[in-house]
Coordinates of N, CA and C in Angstrom, one line a residue:
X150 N 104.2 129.5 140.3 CA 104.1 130.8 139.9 C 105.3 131.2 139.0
X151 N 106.1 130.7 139.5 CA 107.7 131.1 138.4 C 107.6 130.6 137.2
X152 N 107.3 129.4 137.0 CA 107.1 129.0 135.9 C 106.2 129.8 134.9
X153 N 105.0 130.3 135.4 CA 104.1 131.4 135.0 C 105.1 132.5 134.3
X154 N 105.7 133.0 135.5 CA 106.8 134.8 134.7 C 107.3 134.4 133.9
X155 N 108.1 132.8 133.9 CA 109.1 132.6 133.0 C 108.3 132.4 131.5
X156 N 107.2 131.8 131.7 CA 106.9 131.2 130.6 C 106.3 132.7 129.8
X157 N 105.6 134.0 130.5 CA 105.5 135.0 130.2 C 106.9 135.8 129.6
X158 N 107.9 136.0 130.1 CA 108.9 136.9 129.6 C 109.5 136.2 128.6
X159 N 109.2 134.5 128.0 CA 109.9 134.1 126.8 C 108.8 134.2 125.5
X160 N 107.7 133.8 125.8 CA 106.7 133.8 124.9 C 105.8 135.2 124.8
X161 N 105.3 135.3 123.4 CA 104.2 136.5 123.6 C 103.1 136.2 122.1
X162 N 102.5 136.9 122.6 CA 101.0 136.9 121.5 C 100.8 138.3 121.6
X163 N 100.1 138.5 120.0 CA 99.8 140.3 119.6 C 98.9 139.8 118.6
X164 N 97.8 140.5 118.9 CA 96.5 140.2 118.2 C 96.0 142.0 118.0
X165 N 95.9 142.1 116.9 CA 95.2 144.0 116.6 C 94.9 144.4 115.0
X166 N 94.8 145.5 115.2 CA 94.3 145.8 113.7 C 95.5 147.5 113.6
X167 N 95.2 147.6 112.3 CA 96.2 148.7 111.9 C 95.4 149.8 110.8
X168 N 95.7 150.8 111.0 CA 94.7 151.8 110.0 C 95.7 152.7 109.1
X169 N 96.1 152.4 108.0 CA 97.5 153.2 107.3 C 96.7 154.3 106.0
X170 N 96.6 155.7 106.9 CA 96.3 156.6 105.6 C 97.6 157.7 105.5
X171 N 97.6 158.0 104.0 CA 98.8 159.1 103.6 C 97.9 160.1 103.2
X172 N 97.7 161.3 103.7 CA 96.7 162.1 103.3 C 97.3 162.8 102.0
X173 N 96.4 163.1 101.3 CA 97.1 163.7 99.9 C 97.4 163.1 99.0
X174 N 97.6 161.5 98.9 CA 97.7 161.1 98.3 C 96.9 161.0 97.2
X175 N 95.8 160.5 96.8 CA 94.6 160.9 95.9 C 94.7 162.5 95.3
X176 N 95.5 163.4 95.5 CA 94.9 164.6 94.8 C 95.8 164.4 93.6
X177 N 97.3 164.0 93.1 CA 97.8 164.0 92.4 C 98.1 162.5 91.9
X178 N 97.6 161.7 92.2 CA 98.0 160.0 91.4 C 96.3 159.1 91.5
X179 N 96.3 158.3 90.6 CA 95.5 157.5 90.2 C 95.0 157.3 91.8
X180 N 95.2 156.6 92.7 CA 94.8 156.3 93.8 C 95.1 157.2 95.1
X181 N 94.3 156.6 95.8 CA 94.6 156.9 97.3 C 95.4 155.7 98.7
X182 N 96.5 156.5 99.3 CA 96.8 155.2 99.7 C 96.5 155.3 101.1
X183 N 96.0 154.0 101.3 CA 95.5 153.7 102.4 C 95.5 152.4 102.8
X184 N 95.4 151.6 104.0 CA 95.2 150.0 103.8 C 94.6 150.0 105.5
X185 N 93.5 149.4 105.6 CA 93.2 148.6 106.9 C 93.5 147.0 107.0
X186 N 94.0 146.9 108.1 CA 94.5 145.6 108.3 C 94.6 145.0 109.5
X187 N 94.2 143.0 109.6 CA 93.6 142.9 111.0 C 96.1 141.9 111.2
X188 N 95.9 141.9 112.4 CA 97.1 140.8 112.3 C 96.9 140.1 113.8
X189 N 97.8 138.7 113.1 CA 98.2 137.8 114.9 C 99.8 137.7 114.6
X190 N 100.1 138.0 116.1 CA 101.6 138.0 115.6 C 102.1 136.7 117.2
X191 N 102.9 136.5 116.8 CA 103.9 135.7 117.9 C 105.1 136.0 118.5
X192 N 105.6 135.6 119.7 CA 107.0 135.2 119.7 C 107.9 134.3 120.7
X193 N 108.8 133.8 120.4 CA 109.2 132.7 120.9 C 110.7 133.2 121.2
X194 N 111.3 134.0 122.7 CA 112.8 134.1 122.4 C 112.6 135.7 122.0
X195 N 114.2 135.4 121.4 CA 114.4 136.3 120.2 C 113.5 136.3 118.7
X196 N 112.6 135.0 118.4 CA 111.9 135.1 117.2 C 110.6 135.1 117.4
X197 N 110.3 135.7 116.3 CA 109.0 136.1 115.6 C 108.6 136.3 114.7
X198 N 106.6 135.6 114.7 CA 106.2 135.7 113.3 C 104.7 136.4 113.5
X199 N 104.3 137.4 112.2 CA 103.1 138.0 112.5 C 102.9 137.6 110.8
X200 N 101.3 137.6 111.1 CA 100.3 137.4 109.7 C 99.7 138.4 109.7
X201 N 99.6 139.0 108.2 CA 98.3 140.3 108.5 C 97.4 140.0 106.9
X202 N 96.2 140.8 107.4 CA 95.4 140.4 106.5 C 94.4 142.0 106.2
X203 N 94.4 142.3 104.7 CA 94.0 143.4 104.5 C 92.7 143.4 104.2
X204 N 91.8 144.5 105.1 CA 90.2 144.4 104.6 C 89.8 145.3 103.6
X205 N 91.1 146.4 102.5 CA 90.9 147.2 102.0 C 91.7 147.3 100.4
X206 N 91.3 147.7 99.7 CA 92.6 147.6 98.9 C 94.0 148.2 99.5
X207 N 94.5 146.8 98.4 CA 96.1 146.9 99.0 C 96.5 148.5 98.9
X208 N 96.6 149.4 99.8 CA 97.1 150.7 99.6 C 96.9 151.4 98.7
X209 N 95.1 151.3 98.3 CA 94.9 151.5 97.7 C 94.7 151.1 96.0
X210 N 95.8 150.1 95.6 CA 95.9 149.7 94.3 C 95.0 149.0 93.8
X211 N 93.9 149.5 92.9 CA 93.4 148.5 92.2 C 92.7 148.8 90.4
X212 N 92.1 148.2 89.8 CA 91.7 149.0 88.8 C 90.0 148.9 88.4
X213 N 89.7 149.3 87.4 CA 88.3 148.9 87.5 C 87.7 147.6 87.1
X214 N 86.3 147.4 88.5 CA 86.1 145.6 88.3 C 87.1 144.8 88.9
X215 N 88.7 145.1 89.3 CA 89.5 144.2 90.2 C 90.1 145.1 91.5
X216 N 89.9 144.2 92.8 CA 89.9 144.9 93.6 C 91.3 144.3 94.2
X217 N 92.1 144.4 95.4 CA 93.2 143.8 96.1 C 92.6 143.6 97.6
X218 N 91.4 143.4 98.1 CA 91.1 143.1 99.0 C 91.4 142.2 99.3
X219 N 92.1 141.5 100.6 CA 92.3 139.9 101.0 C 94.3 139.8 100.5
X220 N 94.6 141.6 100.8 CA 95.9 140.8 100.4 C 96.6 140.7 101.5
X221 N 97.8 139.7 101.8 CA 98.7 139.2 103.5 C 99.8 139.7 103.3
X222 N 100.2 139.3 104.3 CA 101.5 139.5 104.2 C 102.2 138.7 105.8
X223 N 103.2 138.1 105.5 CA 103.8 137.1 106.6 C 105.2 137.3 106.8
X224 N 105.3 137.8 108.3 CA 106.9 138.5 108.7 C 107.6 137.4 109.5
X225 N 108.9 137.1 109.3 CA 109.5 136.4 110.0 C 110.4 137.0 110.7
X226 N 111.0 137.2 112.0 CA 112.4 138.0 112.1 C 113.0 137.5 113.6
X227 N 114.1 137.6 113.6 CA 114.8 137.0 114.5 C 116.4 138.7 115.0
X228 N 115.8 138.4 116.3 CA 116.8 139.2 116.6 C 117.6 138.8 118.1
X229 N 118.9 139.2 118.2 CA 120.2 138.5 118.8 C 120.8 139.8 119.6
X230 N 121.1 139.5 121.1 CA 121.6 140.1 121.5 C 123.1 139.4 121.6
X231 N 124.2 140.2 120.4 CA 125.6 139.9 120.7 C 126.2 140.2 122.0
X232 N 126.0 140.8 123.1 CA 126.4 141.4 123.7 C 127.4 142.7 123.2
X233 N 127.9 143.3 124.5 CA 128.4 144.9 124.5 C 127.5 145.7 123.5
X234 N 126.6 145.7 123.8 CA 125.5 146.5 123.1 C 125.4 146.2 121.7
X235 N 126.1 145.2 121.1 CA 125.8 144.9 119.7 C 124.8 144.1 119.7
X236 N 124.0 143.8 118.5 CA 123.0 143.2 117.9 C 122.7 142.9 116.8
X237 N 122.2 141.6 116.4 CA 121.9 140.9 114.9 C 120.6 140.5 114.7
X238 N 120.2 141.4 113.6 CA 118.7 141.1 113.1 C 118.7 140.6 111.5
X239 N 118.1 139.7 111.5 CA 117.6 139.1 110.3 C 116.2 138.9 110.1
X240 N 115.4 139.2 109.0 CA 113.7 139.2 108.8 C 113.5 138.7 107.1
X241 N 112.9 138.1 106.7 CA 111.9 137.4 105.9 C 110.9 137.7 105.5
X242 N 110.7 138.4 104.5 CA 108.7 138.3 104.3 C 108.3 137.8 103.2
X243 N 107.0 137.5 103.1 CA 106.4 137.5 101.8 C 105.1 138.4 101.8
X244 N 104.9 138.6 100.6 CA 104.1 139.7 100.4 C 103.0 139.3 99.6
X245 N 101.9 139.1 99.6 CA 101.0 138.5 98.4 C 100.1 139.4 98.3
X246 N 99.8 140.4 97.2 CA 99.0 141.5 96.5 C 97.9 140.7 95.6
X247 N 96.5 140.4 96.5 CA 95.3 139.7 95.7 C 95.3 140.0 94.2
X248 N 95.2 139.6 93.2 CA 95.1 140.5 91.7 C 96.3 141.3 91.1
X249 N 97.5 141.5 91.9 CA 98.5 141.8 91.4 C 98.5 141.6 90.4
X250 N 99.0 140.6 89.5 CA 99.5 140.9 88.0 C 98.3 141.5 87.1
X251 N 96.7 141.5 87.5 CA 95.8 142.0 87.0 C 95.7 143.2 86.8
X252 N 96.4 144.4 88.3 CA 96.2 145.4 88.3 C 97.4 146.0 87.9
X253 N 98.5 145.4 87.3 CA 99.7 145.7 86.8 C 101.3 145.7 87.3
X254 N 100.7 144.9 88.5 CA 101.9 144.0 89.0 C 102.8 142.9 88.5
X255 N 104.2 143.1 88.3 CA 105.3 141.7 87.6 C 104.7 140.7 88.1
X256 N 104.4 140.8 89.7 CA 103.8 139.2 89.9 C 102.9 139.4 91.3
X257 N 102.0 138.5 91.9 CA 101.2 138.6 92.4 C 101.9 138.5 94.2
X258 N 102.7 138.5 94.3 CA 104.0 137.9 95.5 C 105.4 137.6 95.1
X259 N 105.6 138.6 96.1 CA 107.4 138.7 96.3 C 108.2 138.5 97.9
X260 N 109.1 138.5 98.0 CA 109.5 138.4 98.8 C 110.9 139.6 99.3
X261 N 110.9 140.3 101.0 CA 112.1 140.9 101.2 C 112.3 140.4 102.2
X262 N 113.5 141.2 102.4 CA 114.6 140.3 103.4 C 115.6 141.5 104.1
X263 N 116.1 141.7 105.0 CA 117.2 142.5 105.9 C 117.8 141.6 106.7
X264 N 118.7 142.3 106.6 CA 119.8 141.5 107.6 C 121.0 142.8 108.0
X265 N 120.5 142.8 109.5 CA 121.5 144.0 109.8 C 122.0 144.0 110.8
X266 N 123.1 144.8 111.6 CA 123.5 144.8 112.9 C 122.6 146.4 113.6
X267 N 122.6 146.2 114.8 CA 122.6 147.7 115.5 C 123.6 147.6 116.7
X268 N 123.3 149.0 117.2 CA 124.4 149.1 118.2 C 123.6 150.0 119.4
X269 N 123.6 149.9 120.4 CA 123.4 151.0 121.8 C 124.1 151.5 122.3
X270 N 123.6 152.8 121.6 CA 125.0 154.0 121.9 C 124.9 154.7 123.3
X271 N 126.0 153.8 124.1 CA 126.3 154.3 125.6 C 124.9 153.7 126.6
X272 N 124.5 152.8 125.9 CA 122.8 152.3 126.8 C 122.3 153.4 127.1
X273 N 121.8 154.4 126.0 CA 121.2 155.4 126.2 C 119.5 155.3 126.0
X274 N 119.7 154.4 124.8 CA 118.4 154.0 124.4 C 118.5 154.7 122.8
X275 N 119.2 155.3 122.7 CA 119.6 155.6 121.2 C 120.3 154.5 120.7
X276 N 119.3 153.6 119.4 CA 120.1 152.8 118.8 C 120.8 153.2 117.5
X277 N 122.1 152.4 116.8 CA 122.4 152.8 115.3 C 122.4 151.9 114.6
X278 N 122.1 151.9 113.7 CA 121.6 150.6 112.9 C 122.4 150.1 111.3
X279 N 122.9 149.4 111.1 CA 123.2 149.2 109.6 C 122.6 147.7 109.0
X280 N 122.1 148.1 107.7 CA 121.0 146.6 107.2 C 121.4 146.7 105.8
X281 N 121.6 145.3 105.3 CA 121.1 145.5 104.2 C 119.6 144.8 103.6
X282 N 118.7 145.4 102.8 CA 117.2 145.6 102.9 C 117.2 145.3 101.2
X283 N 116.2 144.1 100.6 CA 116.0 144.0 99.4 C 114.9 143.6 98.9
X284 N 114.5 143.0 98.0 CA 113.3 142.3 97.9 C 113.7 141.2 96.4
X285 N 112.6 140.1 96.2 CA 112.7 139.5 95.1 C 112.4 140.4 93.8
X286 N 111.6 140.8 94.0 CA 111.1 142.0 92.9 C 111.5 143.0 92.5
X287 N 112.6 143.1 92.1 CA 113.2 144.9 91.8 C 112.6 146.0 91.5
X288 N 111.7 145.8 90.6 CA 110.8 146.5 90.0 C 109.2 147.0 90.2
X289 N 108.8 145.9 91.3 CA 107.3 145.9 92.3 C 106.9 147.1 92.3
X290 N 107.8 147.9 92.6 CA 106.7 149.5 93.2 C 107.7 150.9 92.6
X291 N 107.4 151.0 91.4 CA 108.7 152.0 90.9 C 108.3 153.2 91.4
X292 N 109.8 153.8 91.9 CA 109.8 155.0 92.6 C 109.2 156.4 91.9
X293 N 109.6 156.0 90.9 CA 109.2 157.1 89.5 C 109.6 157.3 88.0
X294 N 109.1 158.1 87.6 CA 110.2 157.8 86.2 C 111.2 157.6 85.8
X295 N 112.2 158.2 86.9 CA 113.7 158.5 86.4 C 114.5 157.0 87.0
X296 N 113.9 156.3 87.9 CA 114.2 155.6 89.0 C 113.5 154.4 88.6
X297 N 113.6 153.0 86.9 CA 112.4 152.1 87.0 C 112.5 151.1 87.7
X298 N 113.9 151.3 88.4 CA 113.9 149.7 88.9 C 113.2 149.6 90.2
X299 N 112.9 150.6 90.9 CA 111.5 150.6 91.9 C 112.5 150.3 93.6
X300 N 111.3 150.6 94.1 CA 111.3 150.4 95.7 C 112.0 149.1 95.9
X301 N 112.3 148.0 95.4 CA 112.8 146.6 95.8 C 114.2 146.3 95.5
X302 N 115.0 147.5 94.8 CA 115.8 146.8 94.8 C 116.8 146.9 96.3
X303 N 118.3 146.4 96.2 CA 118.8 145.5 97.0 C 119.4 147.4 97.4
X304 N 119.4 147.5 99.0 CA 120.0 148.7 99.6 C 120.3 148.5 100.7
X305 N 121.5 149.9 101.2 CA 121.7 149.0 102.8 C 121.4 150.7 103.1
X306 N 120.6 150.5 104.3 CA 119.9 151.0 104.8 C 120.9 151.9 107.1
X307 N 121.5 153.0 106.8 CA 121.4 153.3 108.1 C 120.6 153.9 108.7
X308 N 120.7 153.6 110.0 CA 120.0 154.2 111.1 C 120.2 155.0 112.3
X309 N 119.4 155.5 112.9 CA 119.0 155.9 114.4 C 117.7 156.0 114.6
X310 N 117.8 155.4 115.8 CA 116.4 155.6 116.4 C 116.3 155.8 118.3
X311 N 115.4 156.2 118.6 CA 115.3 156.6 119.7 C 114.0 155.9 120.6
X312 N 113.9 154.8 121.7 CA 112.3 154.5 121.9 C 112.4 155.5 123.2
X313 N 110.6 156.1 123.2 CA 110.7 157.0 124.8 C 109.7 156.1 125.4

């Protein structure tokens, strides 16, 4: 039986689906964003990998006659308890958008990456977090006019967060 708990509290499996709508979106831009998606995720330790797979257009993005249905995406991440409440996270993805360059994407897959520390403040369950967060793509998802080099480029990212 021990071997049972043990082999439970190091390993895990996550199997589910996900339903992402932004309401409002559609009344002022070409699209509506939304994405249904099935995933299997793992973990081993401190690491972990989840695959997801989309049964809708990618967030909506597509144009007429080409669709982004069938696009993945594959997470790698590893996270480290330093001790005294410190912590090191590092993650990997790739991103593959079916028809991307069709529907006006630089390229059809890109890749991001973070690499950050956090901290637990007083073991309260309030964490603080510093990352820096980038992607291969600088340009993949521009934020808006004023802004072309888009959602990818290279940022460091703070935090808090709270789990109840």
């Amino acid at each position: 039986r021990w071997a049972n708990e043990a082999f439970a509290s190091f390993y895990g499996l996550d199997v589910g689906t996900i339903y992402y709508y932004y309401p409002g979106t559609g009344a002022y831009g070409p699209f509506e964003a939304k994405n249904w998606e099935a995933y299997v995720g793992g973990s081993w330790g401190p690491l972990s990998a989840k695959y997801s797979y989309s049964f809708t257009d990618f967030f909506g993005l597509k144009a007429p006659g080409i669709d982004t249905k069938g696009s993945q995406y594959l997470d790698l991440t590893g996270t480290f308890d330093l001790g005294s409440g410190f912590g090191l996270v590092g993650h990997v993805g790739w991103q593959y958008v079916k028809n991307g360059k069709d529907i006006g994407l630089i390229e059809d897959s890109f890749y991001d990456y973070k690499l950050g520390v956090t901290y637990d403040i007083s073991g309260s369950g309030w964490i603080g977090g510093l990352a820096v967060v980038g992607t291969s793509e600088k340009k993949v998802f521009p934020t808006s006019d004023f802004d072309p080099d888009g959602a990818g480029k290279t940022s460091v990212v703070v935090s808090i967060t709270k789990s109840f």
